[in-house]
GROMACS .gro file of C-alpha atoms in nm:
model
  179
    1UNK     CA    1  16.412  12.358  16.544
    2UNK     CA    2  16.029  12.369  16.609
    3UNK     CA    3  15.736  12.269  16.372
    4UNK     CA    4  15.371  12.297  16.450
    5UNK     CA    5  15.156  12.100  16.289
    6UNK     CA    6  14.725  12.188  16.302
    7UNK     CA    7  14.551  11.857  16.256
    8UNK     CA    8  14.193  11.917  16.175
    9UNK     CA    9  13.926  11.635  16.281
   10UNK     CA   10  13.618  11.654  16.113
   11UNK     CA   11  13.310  11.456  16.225
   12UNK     CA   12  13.115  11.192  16.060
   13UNK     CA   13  12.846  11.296  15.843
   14UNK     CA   14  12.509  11.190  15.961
   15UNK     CA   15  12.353  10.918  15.706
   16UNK     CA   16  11.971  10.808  15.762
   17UNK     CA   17  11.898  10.571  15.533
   18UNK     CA   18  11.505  10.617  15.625
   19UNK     CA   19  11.317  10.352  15.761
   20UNK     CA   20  11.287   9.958  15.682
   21UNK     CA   21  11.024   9.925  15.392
   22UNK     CA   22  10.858   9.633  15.238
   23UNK     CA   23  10.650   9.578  14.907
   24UNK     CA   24  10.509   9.303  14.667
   25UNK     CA   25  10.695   9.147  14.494
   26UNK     CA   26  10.523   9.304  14.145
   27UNK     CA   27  10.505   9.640  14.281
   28UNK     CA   28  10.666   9.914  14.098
   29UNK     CA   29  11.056  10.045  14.175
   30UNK     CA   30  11.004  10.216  14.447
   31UNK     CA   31  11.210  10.521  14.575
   32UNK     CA   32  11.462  10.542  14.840
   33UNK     CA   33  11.478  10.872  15.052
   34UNK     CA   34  11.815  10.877  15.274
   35UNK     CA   35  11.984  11.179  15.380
   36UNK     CA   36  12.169  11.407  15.295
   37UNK     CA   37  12.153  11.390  14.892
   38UNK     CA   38  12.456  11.280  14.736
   39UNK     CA   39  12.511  10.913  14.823
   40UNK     CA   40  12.482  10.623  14.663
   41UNK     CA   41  12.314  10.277  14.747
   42UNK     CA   42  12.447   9.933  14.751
   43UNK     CA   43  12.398   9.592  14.880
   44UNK     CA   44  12.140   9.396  14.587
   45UNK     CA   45  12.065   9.348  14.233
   46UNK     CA   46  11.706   9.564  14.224
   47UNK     CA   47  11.863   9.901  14.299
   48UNK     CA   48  11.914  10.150  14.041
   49UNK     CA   49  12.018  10.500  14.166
   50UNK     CA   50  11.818  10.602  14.419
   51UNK     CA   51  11.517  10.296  14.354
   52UNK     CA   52  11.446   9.922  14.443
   53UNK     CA   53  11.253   9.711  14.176
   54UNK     CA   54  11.126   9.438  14.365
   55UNK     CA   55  10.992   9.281  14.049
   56UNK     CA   56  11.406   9.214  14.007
   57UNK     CA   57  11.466   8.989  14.304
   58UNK     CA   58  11.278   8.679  14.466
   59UNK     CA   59  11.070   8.757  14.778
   60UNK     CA   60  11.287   8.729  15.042
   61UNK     CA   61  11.458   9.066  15.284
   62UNK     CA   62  11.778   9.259  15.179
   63UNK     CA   63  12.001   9.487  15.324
   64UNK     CA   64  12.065   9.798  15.124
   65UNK     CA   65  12.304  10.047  15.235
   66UNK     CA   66  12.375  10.430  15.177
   67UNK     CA   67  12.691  10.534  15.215
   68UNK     CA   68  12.748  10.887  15.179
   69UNK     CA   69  13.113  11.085  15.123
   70UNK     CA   70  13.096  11.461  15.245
   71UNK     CA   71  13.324  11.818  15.149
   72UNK     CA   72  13.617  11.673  15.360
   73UNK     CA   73  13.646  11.294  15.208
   74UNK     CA   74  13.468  11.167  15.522
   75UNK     CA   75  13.286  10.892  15.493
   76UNK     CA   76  12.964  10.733  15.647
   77UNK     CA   77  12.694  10.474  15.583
   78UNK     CA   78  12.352  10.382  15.685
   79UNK     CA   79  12.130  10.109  15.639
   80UNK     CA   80  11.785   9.939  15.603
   81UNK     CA   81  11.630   9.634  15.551
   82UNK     CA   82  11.348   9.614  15.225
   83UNK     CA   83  11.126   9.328  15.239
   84UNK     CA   84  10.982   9.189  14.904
   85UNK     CA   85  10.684   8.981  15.017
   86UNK     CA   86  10.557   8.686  14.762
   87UNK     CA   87  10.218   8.741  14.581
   88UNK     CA   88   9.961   8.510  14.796
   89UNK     CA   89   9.914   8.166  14.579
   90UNK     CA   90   9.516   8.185  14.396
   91UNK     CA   91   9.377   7.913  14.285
   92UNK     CA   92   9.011   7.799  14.117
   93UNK     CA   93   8.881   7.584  13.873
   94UNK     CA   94   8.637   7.655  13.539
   95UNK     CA   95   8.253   7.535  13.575
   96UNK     CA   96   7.951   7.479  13.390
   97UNK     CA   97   7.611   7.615  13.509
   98UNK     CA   98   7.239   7.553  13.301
   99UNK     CA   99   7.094   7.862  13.134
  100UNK     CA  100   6.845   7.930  13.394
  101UNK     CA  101   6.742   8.255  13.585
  102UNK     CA  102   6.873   8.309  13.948
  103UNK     CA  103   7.213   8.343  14.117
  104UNK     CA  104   7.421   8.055  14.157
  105UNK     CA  105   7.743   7.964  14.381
  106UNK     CA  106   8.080   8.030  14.227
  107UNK     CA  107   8.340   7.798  14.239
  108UNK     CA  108   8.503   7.742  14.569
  109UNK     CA  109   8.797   7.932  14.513
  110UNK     CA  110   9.114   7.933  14.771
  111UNK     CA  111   9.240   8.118  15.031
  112UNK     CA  112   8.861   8.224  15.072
  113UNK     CA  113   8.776   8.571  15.156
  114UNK     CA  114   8.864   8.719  14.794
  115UNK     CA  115   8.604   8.857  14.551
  116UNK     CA  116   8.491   8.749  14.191
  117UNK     CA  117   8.426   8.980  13.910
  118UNK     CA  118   8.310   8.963  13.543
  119UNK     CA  119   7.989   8.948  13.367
  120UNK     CA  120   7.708   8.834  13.544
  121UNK     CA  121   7.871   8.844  13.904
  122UNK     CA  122   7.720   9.032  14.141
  123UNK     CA  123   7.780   8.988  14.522
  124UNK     CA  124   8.043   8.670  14.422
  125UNK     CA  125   7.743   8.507  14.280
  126UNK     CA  126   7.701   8.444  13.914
  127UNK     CA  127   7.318   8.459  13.712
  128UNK     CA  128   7.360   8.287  13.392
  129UNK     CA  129   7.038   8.463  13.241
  130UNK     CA  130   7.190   8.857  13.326
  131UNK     CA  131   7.590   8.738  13.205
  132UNK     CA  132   7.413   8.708  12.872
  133UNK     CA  133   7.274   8.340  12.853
  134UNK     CA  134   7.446   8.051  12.689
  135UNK     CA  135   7.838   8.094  12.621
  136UNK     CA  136   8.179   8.087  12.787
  137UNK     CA  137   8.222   8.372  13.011
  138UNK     CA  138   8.572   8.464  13.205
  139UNK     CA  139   8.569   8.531  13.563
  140UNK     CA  140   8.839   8.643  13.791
  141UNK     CA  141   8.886   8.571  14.173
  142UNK     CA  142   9.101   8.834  14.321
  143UNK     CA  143   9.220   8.764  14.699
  144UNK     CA  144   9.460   9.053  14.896
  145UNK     CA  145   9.666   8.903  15.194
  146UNK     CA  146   9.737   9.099  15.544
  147UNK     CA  147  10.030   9.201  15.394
  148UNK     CA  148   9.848   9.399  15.131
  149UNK     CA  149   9.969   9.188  14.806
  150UNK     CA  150   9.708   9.073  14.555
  151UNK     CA  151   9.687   8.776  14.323
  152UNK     CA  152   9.381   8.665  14.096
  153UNK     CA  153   9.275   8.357  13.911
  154UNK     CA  154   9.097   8.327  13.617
  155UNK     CA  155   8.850   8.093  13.487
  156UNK     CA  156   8.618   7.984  13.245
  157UNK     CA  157   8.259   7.962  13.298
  158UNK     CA  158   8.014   7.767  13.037
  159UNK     CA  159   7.675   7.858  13.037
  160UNK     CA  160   7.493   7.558  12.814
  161UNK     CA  161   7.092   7.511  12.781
  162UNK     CA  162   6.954   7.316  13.023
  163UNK     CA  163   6.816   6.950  12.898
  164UNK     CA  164   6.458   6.940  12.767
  165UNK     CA  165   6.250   6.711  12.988
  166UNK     CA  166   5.980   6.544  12.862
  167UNK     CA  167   5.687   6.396  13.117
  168UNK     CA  168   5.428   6.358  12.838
  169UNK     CA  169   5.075   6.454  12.795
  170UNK     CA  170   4.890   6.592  13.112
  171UNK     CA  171   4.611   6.394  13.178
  172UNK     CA  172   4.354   6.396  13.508
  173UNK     CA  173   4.262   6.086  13.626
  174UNK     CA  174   4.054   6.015  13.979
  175UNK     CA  175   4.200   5.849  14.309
  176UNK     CA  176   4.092   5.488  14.238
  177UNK     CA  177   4.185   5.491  13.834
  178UNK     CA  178   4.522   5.328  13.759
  179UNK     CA  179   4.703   5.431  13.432
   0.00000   0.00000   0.00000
């Protein structure tokens, strides 16, 4: 007796996940392209379907991996790393200015190198007279890090009359006279 058997050996699919990605931590889900259509992704809360939400998870890198079954039950995986990068740490403080005509100093506001905006600020210098005189005004300070993630502060600016100083009466009076 004689049997012949035909044993068929199919080949791995070929999975590309794509390459590593990283994004703020506030950014929008962002999509996941691997290859060929038809997997599914695993490997960290944040993914749904084929997306990450890094607003989901703390700022830190995770492995996510596509695995990907094809016609003949074969099965292969791919993966990449996706890092969520913190939002850079802002910080200022509210002020006071007179209400006086001419562009003053904002704030010292840290990590330097960001820009202000609101009313009256022009070239991340505020004029009290051209933000509208005396009241409280909001101002934000902005700053982007080299890794392209942006965080703001904002503060309070009071704009207040300046103090009405009296020297009294003019009067002329010649070298030698004492008063």
């Amino acid at each position: 007796v004689k049997d012949t058997r035909i044993i068929t050996v199919y080949a791995l699919p070929i999975v590309q996940a794509g390459h590593d990605l990283n994004a703020c931590i506030d950014a929008m889900p962002i999509a996941l392209n691997a290859t060929p259509a038809g997997g599914s992704w695993s490997g960290s809360a944040g993914l749904s379907g084929n997306s990450f939400a890094p607003k989901q998870v703390t700022a830190n890198t995770y492995k996510l991996v596509y695995s990907y079954t094809d016609i003949h039950g074969c099965i292969n995986q791919d993966d990449i790393n996706f890092t969520v990068n913190p939002l850079p740490e802002v910080k200022s403080g509210d002020t006071t200015y007179c209400n006086t005509p001419g562009a003053v100093t904002l704030p010292n506001a840290s990590p330097m190198g960001g820009a202000w905006m609101g009313p009256g600020i022009s070239n991340n210098l505020f004029n009290p007279v051209t933000a509208g005189g005396v009241n409280t005004y909001t101002a934000i300070y902005t700053f982007t890090d080299a890794k392209n993630c942006s965080n703001n502060d904002t503060i309070h600016i009071s704009v207040i009359s300046p103090n009405s100083v009296n020297a009294g009466p003019d009067g002329a009076y010649c070298v030698s006279e004492t008063q």
